[in-house]
Short mmCIF file of C-alpha atoms in Angstrom, two decimals:
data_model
loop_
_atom_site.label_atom_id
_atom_site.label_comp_id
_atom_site.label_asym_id
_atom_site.label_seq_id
_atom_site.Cartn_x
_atom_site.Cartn_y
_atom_site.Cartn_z
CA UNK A 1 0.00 0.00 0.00
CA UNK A 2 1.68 3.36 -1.16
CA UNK A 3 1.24 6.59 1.23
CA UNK A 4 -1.18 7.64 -1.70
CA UNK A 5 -3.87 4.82 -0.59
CA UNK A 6 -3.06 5.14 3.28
CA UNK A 7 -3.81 9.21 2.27
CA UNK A 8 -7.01 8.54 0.01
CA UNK A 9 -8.57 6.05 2.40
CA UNK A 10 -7.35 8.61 5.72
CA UNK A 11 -9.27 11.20 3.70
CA UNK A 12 -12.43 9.02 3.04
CA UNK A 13 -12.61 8.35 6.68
CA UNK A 14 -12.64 11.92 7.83
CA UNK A 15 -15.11 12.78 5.35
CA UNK A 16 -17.36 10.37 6.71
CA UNK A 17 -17.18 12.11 10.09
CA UNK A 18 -17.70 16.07 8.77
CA UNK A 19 -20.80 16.68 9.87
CA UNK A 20 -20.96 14.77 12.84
CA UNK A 21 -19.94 17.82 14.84
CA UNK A 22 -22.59 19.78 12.99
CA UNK A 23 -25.06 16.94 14.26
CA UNK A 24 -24.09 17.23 17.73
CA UNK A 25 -24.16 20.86 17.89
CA UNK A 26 -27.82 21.27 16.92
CA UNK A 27 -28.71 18.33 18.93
CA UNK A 28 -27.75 19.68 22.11
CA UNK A 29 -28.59 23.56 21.03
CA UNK A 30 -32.04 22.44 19.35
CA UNK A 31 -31.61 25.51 17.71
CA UNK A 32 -31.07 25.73 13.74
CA UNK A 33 -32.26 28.90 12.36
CA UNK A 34 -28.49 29.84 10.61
CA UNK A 35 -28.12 26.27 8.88
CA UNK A 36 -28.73 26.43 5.67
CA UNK A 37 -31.67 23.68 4.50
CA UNK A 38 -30.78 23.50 1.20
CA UNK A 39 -27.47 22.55 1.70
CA UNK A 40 -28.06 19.69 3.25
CA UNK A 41 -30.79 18.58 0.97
CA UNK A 42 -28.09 18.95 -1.89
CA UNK A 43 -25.77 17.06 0.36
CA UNK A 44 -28.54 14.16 0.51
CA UNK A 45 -29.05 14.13 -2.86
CA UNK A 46 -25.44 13.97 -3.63
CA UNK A 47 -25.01 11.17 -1.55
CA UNK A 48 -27.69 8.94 -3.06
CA UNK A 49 -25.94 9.69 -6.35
CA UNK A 50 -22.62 8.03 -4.55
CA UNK A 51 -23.70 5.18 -3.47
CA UNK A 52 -25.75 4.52 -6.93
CA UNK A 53 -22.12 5.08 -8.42
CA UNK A 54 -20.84 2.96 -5.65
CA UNK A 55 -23.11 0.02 -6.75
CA UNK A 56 -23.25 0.33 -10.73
CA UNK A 57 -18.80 0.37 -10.61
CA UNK A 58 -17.64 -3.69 -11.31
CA UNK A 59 -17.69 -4.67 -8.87
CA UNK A 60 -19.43 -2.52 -6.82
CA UNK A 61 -16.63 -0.42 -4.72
CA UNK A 62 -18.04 -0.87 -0.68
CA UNK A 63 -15.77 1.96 0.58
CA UNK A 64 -17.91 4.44 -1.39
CA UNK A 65 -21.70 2.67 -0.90
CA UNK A 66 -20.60 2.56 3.06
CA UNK A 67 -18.69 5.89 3.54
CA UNK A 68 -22.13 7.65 1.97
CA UNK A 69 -24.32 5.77 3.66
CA UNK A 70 -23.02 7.09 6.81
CA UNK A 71 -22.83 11.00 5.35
CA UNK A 72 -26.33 10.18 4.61
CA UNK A 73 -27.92 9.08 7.46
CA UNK A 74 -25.60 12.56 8.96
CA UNK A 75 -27.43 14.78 6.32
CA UNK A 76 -30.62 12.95 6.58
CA UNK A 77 -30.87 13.74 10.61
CA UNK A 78 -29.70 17.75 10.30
CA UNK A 79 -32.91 17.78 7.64
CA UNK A 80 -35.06 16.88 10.15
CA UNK A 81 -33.27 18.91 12.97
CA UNK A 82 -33.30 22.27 10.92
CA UNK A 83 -37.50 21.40 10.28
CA UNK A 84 -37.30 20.49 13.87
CA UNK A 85 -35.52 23.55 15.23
CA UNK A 86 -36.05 26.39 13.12
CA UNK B 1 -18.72 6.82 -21.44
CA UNK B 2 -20.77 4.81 -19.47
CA UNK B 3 -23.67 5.63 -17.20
CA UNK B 4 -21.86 5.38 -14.36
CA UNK B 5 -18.81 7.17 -14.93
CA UNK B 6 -21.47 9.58 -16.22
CA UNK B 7 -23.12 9.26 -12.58
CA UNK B 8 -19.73 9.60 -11.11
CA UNK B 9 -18.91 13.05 -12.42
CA UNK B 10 -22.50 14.47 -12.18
CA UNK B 11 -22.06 13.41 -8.62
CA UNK B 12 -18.56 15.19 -8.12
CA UNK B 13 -20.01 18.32 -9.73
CA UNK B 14 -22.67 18.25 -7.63
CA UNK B 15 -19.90 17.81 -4.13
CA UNK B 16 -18.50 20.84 -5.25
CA UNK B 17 -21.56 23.24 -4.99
CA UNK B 18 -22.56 21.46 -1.58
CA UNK B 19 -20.82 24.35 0.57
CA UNK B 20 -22.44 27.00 -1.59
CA UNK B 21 -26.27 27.66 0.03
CA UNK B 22 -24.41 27.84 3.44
CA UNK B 23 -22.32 30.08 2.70
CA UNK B 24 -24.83 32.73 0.70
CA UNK B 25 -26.88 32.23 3.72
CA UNK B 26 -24.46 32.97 6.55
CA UNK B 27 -23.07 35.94 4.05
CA UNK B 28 -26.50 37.19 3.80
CA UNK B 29 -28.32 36.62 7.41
CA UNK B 30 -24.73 37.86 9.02
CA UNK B 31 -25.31 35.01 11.72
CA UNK B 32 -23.32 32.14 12.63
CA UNK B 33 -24.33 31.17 16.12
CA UNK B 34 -25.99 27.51 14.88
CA UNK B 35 -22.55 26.52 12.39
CA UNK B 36 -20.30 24.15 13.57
CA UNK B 37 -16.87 25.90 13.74
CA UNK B 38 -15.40 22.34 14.06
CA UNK B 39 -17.44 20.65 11.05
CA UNK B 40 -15.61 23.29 8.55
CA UNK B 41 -12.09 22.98 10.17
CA UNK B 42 -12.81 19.05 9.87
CA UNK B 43 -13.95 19.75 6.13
CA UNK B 44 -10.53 22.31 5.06
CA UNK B 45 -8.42 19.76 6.48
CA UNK B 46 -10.16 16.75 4.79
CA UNK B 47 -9.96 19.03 1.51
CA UNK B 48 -6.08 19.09 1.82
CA UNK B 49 -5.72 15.47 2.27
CA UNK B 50 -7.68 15.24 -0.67
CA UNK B 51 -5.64 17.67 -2.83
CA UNK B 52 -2.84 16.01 -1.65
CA UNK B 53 -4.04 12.50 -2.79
CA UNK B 54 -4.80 13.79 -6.06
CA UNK B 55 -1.46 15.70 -6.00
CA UNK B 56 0.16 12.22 -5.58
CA UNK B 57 -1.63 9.89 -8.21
CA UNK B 58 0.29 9.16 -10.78
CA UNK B 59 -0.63 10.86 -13.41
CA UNK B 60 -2.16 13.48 -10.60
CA UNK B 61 -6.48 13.58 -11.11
CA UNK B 62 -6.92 17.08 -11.80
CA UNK B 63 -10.81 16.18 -11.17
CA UNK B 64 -9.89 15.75 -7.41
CA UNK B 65 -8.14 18.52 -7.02
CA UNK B 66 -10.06 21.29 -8.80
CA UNK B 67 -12.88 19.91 -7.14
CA UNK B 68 -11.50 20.15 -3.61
CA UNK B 69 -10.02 23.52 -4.17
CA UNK B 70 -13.20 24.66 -4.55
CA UNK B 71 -14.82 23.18 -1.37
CA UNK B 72 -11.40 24.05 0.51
CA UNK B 73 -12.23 27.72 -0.65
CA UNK B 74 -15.61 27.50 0.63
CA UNK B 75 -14.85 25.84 3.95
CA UNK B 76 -12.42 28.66 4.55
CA UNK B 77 -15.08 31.24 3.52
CA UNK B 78 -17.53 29.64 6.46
CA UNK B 79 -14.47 29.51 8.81
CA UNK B 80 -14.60 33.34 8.45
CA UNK B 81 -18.19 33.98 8.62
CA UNK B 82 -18.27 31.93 11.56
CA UNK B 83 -15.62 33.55 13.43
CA UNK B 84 -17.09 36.88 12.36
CA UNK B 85 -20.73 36.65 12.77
CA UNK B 86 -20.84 34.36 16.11
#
């Protein structure tokens, strides 16, 4: 494994983790009024388009389907905590 | 071409303009208070590891880095805000 793939993978990992702070902030503020919905729609959306990529490649690359399956279910709960708290 | 490489770069197209509603929002309300300070220093420094993994392909994937360059400059953008308008 070169110190490209320990990099790219390092990098995928961290990704996957982003918005967890963002998660945990508005959680414990329950207040949202300065996130911005749409971005996190986008984000969503984005996401479901990454892990359809993830599953069409041959074969179908895991690292990808999993890491955005994660950032979705992220995305998916600060949608519902900006409706919540806004 | 196939569909999903066609997937694949409608979905990295679609990454880079994920930042983008937060930031015209923060740069327009002029409040920060809800953002995660931490999620966008997690984000610039995922953005460099990225760069840098493009960087060190061989040949080096422009695709990563423009892309990332552009999220990097909007992570840094909501770093400001943040730090401004908290």
């Amino acid at each position: 494994m070169t110190f490209a793939d320990i990099l790219g993978y390092s990098a995928g990992f961290v990704t996957s983790l982003t918005f967890l702070p963002q998660v945990i902030k508005t959680w414990k503020d329950k207040s949202a009024r300065d996130i911005s919905l749409l971005m996190f729609i986008i984000a969503a959306v984005n996401e479901v388009m990454w892990i359809g990529y993830g599953v069409l490649l041959s074969p179908a690359n895991w690292v990808i389907i999993l890491t955005n399956l994660l950032v979705l279910s992220m995305s998916l709960t600060m949608i519902v905590l900006k409706l919540r708290y806004t």
